[in-house]
Coordinates of C-alpha atoms in Angstrom, one line a residue:
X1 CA 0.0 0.0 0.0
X2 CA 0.8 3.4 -0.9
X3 CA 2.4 5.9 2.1
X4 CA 0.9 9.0 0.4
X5 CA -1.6 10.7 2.4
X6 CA -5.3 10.0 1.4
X7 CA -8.4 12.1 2.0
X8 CA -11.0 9.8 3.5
X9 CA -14.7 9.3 3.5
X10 CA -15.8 10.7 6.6
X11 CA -18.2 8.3 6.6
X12 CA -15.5 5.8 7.7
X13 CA -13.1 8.2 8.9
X14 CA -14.1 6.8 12.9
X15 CA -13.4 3.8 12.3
X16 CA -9.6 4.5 10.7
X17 CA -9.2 6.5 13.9
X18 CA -9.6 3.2 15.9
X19 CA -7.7 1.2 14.0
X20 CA -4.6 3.9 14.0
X21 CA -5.3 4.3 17.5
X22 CA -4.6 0.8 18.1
X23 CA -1.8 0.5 15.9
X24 CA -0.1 3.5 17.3
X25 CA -0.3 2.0 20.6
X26 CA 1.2 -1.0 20.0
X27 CA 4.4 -2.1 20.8
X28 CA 6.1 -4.1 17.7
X29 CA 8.7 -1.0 17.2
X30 CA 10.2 -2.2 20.9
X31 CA 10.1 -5.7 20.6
X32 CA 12.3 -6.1 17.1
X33 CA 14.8 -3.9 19.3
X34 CA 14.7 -0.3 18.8
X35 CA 13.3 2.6 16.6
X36 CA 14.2 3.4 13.4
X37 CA 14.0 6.1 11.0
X38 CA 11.4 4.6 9.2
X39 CA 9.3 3.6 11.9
X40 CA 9.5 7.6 13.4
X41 CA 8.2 8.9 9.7
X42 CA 5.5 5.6 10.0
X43 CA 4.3 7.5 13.7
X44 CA 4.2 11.1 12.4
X45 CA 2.3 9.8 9.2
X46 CA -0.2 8.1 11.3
X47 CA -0.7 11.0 13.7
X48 CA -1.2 12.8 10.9
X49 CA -4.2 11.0 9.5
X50 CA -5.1 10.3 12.8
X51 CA -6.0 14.8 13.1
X52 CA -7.2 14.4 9.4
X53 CA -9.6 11.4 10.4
X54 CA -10.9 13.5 13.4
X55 CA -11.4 16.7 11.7
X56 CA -13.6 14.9 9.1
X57 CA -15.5 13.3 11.6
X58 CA -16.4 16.2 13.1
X59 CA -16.9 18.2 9.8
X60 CA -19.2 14.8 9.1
X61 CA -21.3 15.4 12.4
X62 CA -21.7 19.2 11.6
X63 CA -22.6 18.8 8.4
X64 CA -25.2 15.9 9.5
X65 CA -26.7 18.0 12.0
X66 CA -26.9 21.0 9.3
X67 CA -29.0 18.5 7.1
X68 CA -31.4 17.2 9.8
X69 CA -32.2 21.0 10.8
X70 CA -32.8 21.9 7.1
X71 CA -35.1 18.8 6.5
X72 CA -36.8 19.7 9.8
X73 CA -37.8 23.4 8.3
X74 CA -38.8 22.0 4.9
X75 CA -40.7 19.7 6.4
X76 CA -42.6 22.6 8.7
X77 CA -42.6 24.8 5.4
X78 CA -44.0 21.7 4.3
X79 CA -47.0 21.4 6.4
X80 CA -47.3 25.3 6.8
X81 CA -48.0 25.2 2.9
X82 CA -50.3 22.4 2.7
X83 CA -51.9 24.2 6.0
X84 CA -52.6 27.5 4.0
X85 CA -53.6 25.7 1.1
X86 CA -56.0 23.4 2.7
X87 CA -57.5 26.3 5.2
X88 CA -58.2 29.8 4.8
X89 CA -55.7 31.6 4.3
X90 CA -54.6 35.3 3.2
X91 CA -51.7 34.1 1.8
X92 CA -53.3 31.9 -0.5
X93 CA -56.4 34.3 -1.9
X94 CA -53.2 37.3 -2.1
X95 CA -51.5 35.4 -4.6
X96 CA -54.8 34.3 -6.8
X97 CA -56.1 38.3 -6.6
X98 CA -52.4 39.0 -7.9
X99 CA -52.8 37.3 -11.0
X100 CA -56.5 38.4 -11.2
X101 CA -54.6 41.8 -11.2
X102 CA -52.6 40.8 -14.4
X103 CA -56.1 40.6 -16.0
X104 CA -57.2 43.8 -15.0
X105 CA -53.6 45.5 -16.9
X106 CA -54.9 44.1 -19.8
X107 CA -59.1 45.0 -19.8
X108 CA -60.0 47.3 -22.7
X109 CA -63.0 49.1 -20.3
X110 CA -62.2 53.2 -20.8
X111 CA -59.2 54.3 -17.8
X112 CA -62.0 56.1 -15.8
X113 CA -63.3 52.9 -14.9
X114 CA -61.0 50.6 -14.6
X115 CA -59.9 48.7 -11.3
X116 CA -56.4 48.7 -12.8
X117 CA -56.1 52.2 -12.6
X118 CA -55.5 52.1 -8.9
X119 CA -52.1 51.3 -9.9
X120 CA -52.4 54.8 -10.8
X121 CA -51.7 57.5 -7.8
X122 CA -53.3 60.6 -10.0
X123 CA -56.2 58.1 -10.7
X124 CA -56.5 57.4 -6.8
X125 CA -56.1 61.3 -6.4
X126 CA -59.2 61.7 -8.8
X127 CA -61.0 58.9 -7.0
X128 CA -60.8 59.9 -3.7
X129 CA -61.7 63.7 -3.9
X130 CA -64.6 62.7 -5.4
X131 CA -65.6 61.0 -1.8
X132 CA -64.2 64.5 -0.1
X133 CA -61.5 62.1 0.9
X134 CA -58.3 64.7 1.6
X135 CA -55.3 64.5 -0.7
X136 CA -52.3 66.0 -0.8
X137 CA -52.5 69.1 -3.1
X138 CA -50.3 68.6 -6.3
X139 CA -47.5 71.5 -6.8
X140 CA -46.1 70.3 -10.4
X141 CA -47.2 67.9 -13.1
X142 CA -44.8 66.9 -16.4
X143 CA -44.2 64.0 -18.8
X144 CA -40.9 63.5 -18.1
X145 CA -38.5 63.6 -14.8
X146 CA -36.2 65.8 -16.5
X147 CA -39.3 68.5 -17.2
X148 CA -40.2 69.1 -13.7
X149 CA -39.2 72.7 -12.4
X150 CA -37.6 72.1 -9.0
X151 CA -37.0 75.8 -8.3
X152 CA -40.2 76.7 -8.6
X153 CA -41.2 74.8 -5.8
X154 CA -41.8 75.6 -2.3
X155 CA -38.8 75.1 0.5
X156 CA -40.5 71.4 1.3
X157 CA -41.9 69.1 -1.5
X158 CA -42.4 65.2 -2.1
X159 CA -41.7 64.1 -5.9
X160 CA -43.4 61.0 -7.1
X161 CA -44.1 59.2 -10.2
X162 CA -47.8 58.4 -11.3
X163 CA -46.8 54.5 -11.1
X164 CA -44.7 52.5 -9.7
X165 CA -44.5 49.8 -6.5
X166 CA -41.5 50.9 -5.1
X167 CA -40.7 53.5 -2.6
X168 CA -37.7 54.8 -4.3
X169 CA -40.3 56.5 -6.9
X170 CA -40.7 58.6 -3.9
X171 CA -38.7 61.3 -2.7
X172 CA -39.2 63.7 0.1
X173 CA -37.1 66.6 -0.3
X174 CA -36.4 70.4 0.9
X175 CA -34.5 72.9 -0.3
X176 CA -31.0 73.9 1.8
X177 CA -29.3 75.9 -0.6
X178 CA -29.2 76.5 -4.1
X179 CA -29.5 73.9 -6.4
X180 CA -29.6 71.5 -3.0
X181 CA -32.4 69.7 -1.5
X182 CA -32.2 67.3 1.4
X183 CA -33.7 63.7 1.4
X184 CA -35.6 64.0 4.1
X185 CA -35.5 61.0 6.1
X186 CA -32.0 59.2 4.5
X187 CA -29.6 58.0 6.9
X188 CA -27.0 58.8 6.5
X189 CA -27.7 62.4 5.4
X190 CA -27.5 62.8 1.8
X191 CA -28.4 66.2 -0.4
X192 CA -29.2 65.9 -4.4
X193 CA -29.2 68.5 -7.2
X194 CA -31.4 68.6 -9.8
X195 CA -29.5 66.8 -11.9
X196 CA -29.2 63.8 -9.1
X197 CA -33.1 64.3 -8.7
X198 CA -33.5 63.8 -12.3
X199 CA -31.1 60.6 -12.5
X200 CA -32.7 58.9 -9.4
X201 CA -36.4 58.8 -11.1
X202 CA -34.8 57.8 -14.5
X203 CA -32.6 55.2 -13.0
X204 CA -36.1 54.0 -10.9
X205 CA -38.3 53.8 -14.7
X206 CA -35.7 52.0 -16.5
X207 CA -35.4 49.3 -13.2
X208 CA -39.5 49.5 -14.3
X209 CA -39.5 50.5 -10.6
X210 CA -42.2 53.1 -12.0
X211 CA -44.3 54.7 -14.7
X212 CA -45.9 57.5 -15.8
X213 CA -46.2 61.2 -15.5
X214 CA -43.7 62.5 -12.4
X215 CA -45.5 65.3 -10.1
X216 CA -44.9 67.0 -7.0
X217 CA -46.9 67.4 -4.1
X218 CA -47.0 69.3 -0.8
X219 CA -45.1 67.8 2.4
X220 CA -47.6 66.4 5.1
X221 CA -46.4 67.8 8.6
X222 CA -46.3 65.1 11.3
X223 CA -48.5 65.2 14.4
X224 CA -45.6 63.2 16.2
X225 CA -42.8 65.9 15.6
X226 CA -40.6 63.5 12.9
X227 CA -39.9 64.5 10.1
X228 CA -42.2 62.7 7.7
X229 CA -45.6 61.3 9.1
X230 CA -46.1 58.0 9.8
X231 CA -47.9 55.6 7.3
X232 CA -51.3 54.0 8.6
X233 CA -51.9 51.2 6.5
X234 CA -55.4 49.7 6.9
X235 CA -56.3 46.8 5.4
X236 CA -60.4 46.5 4.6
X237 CA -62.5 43.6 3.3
X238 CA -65.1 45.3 1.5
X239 CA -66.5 47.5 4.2
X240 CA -64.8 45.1 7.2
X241 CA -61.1 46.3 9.0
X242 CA -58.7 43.6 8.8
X243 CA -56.4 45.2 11.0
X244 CA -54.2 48.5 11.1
X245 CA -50.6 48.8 10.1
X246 CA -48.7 51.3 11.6
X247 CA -45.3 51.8 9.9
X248 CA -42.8 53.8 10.4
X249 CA -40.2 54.8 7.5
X250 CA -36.6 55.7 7.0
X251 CA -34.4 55.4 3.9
X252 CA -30.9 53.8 4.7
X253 CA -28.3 54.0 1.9
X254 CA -31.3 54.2 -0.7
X255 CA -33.1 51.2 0.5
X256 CA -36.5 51.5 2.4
X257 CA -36.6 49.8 5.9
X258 CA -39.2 50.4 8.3
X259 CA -40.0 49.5 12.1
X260 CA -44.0 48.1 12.2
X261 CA -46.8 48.0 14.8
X262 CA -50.5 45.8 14.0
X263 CA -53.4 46.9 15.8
X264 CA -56.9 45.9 15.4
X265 CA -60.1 48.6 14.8
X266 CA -60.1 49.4 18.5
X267 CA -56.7 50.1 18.3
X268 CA -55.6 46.9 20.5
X269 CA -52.1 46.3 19.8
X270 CA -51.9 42.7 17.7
X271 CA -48.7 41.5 19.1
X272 CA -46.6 39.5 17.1
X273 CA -49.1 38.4 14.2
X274 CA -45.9 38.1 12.1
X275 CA -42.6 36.8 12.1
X276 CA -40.4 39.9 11.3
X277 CA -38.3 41.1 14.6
X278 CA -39.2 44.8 13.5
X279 CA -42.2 45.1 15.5
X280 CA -42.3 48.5 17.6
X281 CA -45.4 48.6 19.9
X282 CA -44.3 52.2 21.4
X283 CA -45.6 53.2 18.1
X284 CA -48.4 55.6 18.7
X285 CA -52.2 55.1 17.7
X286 CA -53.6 58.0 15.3
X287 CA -55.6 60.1 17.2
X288 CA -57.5 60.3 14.5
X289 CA -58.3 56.9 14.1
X290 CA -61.9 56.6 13.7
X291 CA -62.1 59.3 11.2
X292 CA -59.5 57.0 9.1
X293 CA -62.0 54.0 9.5
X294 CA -64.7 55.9 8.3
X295 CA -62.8 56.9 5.5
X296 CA -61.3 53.4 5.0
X297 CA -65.2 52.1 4.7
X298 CA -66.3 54.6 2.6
X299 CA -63.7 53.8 -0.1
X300 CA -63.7 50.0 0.0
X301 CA -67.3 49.6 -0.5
X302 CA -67.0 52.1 -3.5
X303 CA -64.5 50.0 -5.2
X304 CA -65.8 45.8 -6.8
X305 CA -63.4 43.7 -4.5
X306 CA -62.8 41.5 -1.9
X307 CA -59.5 43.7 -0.4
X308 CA -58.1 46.8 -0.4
X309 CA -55.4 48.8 1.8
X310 CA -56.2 52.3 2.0
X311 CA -53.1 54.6 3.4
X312 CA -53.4 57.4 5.1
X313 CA -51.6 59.9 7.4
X314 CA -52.3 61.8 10.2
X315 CA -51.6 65.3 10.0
X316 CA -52.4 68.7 11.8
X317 CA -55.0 69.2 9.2
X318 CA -56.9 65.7 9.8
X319 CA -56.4 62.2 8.1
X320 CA -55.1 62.9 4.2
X321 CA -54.7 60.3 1.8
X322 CA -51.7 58.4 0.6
X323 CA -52.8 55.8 -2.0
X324 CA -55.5 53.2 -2.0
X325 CA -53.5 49.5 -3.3
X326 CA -55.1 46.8 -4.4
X327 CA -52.5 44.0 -4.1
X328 CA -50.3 45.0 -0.9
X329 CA -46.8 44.2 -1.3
X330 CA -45.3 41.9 1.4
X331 CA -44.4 38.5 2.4
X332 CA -47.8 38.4 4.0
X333 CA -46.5 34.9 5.9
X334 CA -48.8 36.2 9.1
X335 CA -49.1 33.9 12.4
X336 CA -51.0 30.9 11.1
X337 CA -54.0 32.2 13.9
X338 CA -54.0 35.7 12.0
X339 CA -53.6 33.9 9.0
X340 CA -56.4 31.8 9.0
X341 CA -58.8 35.1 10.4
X342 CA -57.5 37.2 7.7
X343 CA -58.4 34.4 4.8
X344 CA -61.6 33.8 6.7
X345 CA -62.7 37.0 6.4
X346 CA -61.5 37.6 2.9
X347 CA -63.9 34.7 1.6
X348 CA -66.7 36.5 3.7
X349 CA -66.1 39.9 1.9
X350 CA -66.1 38.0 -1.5
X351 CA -69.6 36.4 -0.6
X352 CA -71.0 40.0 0.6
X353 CA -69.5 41.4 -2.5
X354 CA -71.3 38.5 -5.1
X355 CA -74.4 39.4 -3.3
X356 CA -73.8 43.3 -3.6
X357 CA -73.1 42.0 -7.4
X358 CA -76.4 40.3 -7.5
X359 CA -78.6 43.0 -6.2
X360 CA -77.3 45.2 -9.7
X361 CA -74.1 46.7 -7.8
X362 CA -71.7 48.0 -10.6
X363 CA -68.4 45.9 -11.6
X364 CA -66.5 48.9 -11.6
X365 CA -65.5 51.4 -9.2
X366 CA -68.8 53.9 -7.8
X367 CA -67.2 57.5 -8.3
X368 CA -68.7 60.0 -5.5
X369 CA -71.0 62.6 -5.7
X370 CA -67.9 65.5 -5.9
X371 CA -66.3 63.7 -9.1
X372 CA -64.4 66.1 -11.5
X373 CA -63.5 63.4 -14.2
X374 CA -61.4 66.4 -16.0
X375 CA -59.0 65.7 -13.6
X376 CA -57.8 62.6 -15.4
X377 CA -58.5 64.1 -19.1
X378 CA -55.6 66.9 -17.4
X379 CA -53.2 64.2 -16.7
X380 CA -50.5 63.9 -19.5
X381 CA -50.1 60.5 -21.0
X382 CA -52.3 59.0 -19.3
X383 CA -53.7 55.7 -21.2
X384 CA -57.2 56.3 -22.5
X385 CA -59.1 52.5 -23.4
X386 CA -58.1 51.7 -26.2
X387 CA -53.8 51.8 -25.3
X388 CA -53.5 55.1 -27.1
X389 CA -52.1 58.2 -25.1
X390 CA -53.6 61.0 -24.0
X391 CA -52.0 64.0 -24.4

């Protein structure tokens, strides 16, 4: 047999320890009369793949415990799945209203009426006001993120983009100099010129981060002293609260994060109804909170679906607006109790929503008694029914 060193299977690698365990303890080297060279270089070679046999045992034992624990979770993922699938489950109806909402991109019905057009925050704008639903007031309107007049401005502004699911479409911004505004809310601090504003939205559309005409629109002040207001997300089953998410915001290196309270309609704090370790329950309740409810009804009845989320902020003004989104975006892997209530009740609103249906309730969204449908005709670009532009 060869003397080179081998890499062995750590499969039998305790048993060569044994066996050069037992030969390294035995004492033929004595009994023919001495040690030679040979038989010194025959101990240090042994001892040698006696460390390498133990170190692959225990890399063998680590790596064997490292399997059973990721069996183990696929196995719970496992069950968890066929759990959701098998019971209600929010989760489950979320990613089936989803792709409904792939249809809805592609229905020829004119833009006014379309459920798509939530997508849409101008649409949303138009929407809402016509249920005297506040909204921020709009400062600036263009085609193009390069055709927006910063300057012109006031000293505090937010600049969005008509579409888009992703909150670097947004920026909150005030002026600190010439040619320099702020991101309010970025940690670390961070100013942009025009030309950085300008690059940020066009790096955002071609990441098909968002769409559409960019706008600007006036800063909401916070009741709570920060600097931007928190979010109150509250999720409705046609005319039912779900429960309320209370989020609060910040922007680190260009990446939104966010620290996250659930309360129900009575504003009784959820606890932890999901996994995330961000959960901050010295997050405040709105003051406002019943007038948000109210509002929160009053748009989810006018609009043909199971769920909405209706967001809103609380200002010194009173509750204003933020968007109304059909498909939240989140992991939405809530406690399987919540879970299982949340799914429940989506079914429910589906079955009060047929009925509604029945009874000669529209398909498409019911526009409120203060509607000014010019407000859309106004809005460059935007898609008219039959995938031409308006301009």
């Amino acid at each position: 047999m060869s003397r080179a060193r081998r890499s062995l299977n750590p499969i039998t690698a305790q048993r060569i320890v044994r066996a050069v365990a037992r030969r390294a303890r035995t004492p033929t080297i004595l009994a023919r009369g001495g040690q030679t060279d040979a038989d010194s270089a025959e101990i240090v070679r042994l001892r040698a793949q006696l460390a390498d046999s133990e170190k692959a045992a225990r890399a063998a034992r680590v790596a064997r415990r490292a399997a059973a624990a990721e069996r183990n979770a696929a196995r719970e993922e496992a069950a968890e799945w066929k759990r959701r699938l098998e019971k209600p489950s929010f989760l489950r109806h979320h990613h089936a209203w989803v792709e409904l909402g792939k249809h809805y991109r592609q229905d020829p019905s004119p833009a006014k009426e379309r459920i798509g057009e939530l997508n849409r925050k101008l649409w949303v704008h138009a929407f809402a006001t016509s249920h005297g639903v506040p909204v921020p007031r709009i400062l600036g309107l263009a085609q193009r993120p390069e055709d927006i007049d910063l300057a012109a401005l006031p000293t505090e502004f937010v600049v969005k983009t008509d579409g888009g699911a992703s909150s670097r479409a947004v920026l909150p911004l005030r002026r600190v100099g010439e040619d320099q505004y702020l991101w309010i809310g970025h940690e670390p601090a961070m100013t942009l010129t025009t030309a950085q504003v300008i690059e940020h939205f066009q790096r955002v559309r071609a990441l098909t981060q968002s769409y559409g005409p960019i706008f600007a629109e006036q800063m909401l002040e916070s009741v709570t002293g920060s600097e931007l207001p928190d979010d109150v997300k509250i999720y409705m089953a046609y005319g039912k609260v779900l429960h309320v998410l209370l989020r609060r915001p910040t922007m680190v290196n260009g990446k939104s994060t966010a620290v996250r309270r659930y309360i129900s309609e009575a504003g009784r704090d959820l606890g932890q109804v999901v996994p995330e370790p961000d959960l901050d329950p010295t997050i405040p309740s709105p003051k406002t909170l019943p007038q948000m409810l109210e509002i929160s009804r009053r748009i989810s009845l006018a609009l043909p679906m199971p769920l909405c989320r209706v967001d809103l902020y609380e200002t010194q003004q009173g509750p204003v607006l933020g968007e109304i989104t059909r498909t939240p975006g989140a992991t939405h892997r809530y406690a399987p109790r919540h879970d299982d209530f949340l799914g429940r009740e989506w079914m429910k609103a589906e079955a009060r929503l047929f009925e509604d249906m029945h009874h000669g309730r529209s398909g498409r969204p019911t526009w409120g008694p203060h509607a000014d449908l010019g407000m859309i005709d106004r809005l460059p670009a935007f898609p008219s029914g039959d995938g031409r532009s308006r301009q």
